[in-house]
CSV table of C-alpha atoms in Angstrom, one decimal:
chain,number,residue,atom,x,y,z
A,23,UNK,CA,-15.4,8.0,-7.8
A,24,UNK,CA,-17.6,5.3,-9.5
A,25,UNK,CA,-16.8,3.5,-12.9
A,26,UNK,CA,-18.3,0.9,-14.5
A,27,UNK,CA,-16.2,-1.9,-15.2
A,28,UNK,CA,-17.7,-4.9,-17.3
A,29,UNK,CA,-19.5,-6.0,-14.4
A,30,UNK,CA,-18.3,-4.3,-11.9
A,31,UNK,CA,-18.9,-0.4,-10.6
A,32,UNK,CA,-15.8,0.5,-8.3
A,33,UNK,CA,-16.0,2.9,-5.8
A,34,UNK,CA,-13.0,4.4,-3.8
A,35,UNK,CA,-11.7,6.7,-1.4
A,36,UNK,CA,-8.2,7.7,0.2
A,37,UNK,CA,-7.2,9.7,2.7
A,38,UNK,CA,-4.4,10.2,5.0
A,39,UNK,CA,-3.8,11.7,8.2
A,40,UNK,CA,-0.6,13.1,10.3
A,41,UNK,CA,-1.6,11.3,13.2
A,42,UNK,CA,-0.4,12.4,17.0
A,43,UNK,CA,2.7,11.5,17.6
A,44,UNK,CA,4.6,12.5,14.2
A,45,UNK,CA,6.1,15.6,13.7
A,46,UNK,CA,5.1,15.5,9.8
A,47,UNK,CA,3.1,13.4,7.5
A,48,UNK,CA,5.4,10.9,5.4
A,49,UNK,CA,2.7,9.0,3.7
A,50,UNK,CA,1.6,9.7,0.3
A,51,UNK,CA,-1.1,8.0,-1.6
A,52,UNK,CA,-2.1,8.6,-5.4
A,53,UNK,CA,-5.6,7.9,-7.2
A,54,UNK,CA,-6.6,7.3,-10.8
A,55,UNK,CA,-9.8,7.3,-11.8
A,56,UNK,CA,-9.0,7.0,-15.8
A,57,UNK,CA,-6.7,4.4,-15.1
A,58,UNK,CA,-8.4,2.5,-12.2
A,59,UNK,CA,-5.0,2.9,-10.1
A,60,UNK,CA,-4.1,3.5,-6.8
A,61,UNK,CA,-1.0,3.6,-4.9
A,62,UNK,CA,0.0,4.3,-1.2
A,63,UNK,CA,3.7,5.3,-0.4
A,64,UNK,CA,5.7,5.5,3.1
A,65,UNK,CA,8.6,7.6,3.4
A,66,UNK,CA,11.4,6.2,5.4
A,67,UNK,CA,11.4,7.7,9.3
A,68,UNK,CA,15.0,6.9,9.6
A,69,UNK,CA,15.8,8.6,6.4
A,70,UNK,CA,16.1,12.1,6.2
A,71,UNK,CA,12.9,14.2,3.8
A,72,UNK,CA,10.8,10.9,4.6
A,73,UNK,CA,7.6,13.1,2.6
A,74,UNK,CA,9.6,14.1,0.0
A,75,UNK,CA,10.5,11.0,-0.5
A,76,UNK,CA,6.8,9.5,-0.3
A,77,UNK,CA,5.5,12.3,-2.7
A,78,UNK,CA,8.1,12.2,-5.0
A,79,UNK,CA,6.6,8.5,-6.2
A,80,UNK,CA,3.4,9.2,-6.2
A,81,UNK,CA,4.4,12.3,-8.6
A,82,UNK,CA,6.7,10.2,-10.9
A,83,UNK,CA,3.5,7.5,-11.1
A,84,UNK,CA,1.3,10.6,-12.2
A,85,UNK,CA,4.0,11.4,-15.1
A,86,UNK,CA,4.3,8.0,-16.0
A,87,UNK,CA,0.4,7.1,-16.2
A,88,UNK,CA,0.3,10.3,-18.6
A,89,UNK,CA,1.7,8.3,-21.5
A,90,UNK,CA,-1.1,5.6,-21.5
A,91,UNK,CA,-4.3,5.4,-23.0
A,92,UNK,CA,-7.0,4.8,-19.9
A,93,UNK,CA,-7.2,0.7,-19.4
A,94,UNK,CA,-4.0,0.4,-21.1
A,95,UNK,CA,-2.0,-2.1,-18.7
A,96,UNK,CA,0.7,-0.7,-16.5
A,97,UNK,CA,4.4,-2.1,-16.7
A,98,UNK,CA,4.9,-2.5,-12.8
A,99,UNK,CA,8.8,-3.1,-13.5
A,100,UNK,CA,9.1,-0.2,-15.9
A,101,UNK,CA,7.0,2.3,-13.7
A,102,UNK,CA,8.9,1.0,-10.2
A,103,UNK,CA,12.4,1.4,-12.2
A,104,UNK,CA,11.5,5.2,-13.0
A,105,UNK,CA,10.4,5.8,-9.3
A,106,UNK,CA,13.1,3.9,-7.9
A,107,UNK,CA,15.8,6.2,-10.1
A,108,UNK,CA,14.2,9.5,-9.7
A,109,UNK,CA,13.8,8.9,-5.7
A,110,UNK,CA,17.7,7.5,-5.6
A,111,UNK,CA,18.8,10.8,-7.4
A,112,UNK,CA,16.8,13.2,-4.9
A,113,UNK,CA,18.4,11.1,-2.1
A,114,UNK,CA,22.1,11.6,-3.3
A,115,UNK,CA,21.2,15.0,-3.7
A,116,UNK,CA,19.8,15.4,-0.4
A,117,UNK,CA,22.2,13.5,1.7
A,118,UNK,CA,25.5,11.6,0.1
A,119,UNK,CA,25.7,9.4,2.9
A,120,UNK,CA,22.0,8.1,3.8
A,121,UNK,CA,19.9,8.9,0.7
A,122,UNK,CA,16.3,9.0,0.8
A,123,UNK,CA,13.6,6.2,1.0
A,124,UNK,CA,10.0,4.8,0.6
A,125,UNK,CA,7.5,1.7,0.3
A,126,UNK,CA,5.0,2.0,-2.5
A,127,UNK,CA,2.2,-0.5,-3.5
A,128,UNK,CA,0.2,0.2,-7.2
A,129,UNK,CA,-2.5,-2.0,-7.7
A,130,UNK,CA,-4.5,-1.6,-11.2
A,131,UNK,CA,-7.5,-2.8,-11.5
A,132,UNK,CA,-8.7,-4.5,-15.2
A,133,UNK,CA,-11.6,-6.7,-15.7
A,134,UNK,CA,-12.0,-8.7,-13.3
A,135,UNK,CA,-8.2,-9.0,-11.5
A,136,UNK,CA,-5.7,-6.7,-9.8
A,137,UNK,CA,-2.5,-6.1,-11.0
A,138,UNK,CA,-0.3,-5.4,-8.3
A,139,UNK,CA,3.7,-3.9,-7.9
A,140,UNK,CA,4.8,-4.1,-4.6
A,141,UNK,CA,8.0,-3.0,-2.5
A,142,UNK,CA,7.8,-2.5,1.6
A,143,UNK,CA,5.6,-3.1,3.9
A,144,UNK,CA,2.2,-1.2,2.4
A,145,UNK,CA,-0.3,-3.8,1.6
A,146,UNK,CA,-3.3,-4.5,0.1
A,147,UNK,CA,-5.7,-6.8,1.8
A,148,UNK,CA,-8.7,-8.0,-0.1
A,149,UNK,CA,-12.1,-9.0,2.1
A,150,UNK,CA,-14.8,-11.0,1.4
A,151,UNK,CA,-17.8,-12.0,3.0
A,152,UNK,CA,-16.5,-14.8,5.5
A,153,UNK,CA,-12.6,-14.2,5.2
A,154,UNK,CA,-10.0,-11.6,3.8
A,155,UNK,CA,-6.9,-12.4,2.5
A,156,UNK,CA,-3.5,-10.0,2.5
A,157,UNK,CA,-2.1,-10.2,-1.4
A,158,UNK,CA,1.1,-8.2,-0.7
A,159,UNK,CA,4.1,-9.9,1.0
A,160,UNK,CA,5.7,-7.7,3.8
A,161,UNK,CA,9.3,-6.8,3.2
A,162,UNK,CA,10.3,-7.5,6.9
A,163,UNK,CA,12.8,-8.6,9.0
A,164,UNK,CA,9.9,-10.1,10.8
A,165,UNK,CA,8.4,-11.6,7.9
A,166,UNK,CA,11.9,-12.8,6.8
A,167,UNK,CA,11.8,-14.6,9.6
A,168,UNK,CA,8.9,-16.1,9.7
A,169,UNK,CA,9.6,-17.5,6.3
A,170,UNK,CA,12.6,-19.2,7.5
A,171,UNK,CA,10.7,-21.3,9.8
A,172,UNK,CA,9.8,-25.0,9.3
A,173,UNK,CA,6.3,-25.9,10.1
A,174,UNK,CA,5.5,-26.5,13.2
A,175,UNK,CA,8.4,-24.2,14.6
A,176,UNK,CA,8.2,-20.7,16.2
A,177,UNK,CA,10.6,-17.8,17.2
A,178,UNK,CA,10.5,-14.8,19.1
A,179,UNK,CA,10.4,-11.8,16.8
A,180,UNK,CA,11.2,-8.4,18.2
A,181,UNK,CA,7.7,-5.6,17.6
A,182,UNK,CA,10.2,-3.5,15.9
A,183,UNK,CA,11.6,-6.3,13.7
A,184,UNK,CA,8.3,-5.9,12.1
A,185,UNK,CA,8.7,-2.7,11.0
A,186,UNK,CA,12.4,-3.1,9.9
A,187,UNK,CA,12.3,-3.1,6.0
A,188,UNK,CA,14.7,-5.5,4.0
A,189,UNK,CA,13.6,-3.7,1.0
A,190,UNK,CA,12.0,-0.2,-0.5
A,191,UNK,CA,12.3,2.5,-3.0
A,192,UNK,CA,15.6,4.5,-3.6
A,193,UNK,CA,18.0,3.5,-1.2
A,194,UNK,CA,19.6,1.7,-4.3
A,195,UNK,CA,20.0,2.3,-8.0
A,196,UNK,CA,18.0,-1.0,-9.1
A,197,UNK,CA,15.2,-2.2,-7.1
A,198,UNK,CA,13.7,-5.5,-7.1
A,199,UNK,CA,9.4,-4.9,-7.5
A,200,UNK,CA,7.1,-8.0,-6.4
A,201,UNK,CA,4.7,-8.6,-8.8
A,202,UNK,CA,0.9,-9.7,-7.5
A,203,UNK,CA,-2.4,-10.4,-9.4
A,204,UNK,CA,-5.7,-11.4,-7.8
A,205,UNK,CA,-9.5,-12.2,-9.1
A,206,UNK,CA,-11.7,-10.4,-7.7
A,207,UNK,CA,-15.3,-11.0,-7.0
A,208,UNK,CA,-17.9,-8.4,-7.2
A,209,UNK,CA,-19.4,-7.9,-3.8
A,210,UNK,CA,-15.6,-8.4,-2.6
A,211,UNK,CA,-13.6,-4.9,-0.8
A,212,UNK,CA,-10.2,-3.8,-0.7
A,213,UNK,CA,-8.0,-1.6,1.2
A,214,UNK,CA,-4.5,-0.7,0.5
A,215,UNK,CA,-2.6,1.0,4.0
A,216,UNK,CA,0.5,2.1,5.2
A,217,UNK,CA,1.5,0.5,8.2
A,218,UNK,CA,0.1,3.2,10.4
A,219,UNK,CA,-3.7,1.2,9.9
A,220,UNK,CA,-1.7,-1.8,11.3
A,221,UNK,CA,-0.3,-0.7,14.1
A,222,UNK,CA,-3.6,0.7,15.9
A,223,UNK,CA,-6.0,-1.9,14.4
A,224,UNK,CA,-6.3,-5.7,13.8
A,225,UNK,CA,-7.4,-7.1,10.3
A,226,UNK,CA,-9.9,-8.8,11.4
A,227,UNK,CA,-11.5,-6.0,13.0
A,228,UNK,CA,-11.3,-4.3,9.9
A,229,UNK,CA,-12.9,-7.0,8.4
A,230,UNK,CA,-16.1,-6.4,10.3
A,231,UNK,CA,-15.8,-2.7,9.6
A,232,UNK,CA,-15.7,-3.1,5.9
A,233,UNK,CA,-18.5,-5.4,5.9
A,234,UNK,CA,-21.3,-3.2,8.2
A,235,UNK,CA,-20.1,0.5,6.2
A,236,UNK,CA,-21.3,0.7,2.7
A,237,UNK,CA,-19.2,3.9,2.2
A,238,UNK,CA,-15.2,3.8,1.7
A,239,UNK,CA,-15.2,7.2,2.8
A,240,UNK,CA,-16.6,6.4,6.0
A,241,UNK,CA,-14.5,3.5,6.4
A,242,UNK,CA,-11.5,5.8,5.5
A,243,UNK,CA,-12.3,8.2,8.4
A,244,UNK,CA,-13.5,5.6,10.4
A,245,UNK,CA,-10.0,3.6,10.1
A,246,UNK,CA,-8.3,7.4,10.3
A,247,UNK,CA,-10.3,8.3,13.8
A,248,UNK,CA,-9.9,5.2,15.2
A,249,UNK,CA,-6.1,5.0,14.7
A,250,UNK,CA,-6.0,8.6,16.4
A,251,UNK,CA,-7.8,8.0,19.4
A,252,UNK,CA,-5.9,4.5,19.7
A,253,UNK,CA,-2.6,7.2,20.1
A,254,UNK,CA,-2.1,8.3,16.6
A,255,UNK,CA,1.5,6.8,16.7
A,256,UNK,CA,2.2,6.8,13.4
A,257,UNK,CA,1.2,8.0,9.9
A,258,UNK,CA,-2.4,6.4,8.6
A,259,UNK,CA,-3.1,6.3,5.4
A,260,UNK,CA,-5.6,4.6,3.6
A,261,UNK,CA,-7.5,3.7,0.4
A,262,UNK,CA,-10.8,1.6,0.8
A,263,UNK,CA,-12.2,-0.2,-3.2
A,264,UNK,CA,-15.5,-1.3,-3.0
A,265,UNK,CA,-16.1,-3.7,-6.4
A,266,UNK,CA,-20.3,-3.5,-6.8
A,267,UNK,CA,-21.9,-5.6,-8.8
């Protein structure tokens, strides 16, 4: 898609991908080109119906966007409250005991800034020419930790600590949605992911990706392929914005 924004012209693509080693694909991601939105969801693997969870708030995000005039400004905690509910009832009806979960980051983007809501350990990373800069905050045990530390100090984090959630969508029946907003800079690229990009491929290598392909979509695949022939272990999905001037 490509819209014009004061002085910007966005352009964005999404994709996601199984991978190798999954049994089924869990992630779900959503685009808006009216409302210059996009969101990427991660079922739960240790929760049963992982993609219905996933799908299931990326659908809820579609009804809610259809009472708003395009540009009109999202209410992250309205919009995550409705997600959070409708995924909490599926999971009780699914399974009493262990419910149903997801991570979802929405990022909007109006004038010159995204507006972010953000809950797990999807991110958005936003690059520029000589550095990028993750806006998102992981909920991690690993992250969690590293937080606790005093400067200067360091600790041995398990891998799998890093892919431990403290928080995500419809395990309980409030949630708690971090709120984000960023300037952007035309020339300046984004890419939202589910943690299937991160666990095949470095930011920093992204980085150099995003800076040499002038097409998201072939930064999509490319980010999709390489994460496959890396093993595939996981999910991968992905949505690259490209801000013109």
């Amino acid at each position: 898609m490509s819209i014009p924004v004061s002085s910007f012209s966005i352009r964005a693509f999404g994709q996601t991908d199984q991978g190798l080693m999954r049994s089924e694909n869990e992630d779900s991601y959503f685009v808006s080109d009216a409302h210059q939105l996009f969101a990427v969801a991660d079922g739960l693997g240790g929760l049963p119906e992982g993609s219905v969870a996933s799908g299931l708030a990326t659908n809820v995000i579609d009804e809610y966007l259809a009472d708003l005039a395009p540009g009109e400004p999202v209410d992250f905690a309205r919009m995550f409250e409705k997600v959070n509910m409708r995924v909490f009832e599926k999971g009780r009806s699914i399974s009493a005991d262990m419910g149903i979960g997801t991570t979802l980051t929405v990022a909007q983007f109006l004038q010159d800034r995204f507006h972010i809501g953000h809950v797990g350990d999807t991110g958005l990373v936003v690059f520029g020419p000589d550095s990028w800069r993750q806006v998102t905050r992981d909920h991690t045990m690993a992250q969690d930790m590293l937080d606790r530390l005093r400067p200067g100090e360091h600790a041995y984090i398990p891998e799998y600590f890093s892919h431990t959630l403290t928080r995500c969508i419809g395990q309980l029946a409030t949630i708690k949605v971090d709120t984000y907003e960023d300037v952007i800079t035309p020339g300046e690229r984004a890419l939202m992911f589910s943690d299937g990009v991160t666990k095949t491929m470095e930011m920093d290598e992204i980085h150099e990706k995003i800076l040499t392909m002038n097409s998201p979509k072939d930064l999509v695949n490319e980010i999709i392929e390489t994460a496959n022939h890396r093993g595939g272990p996981d999910n991968v999905t992905a949505i690259a914005i490209y801000f013109d001037e």
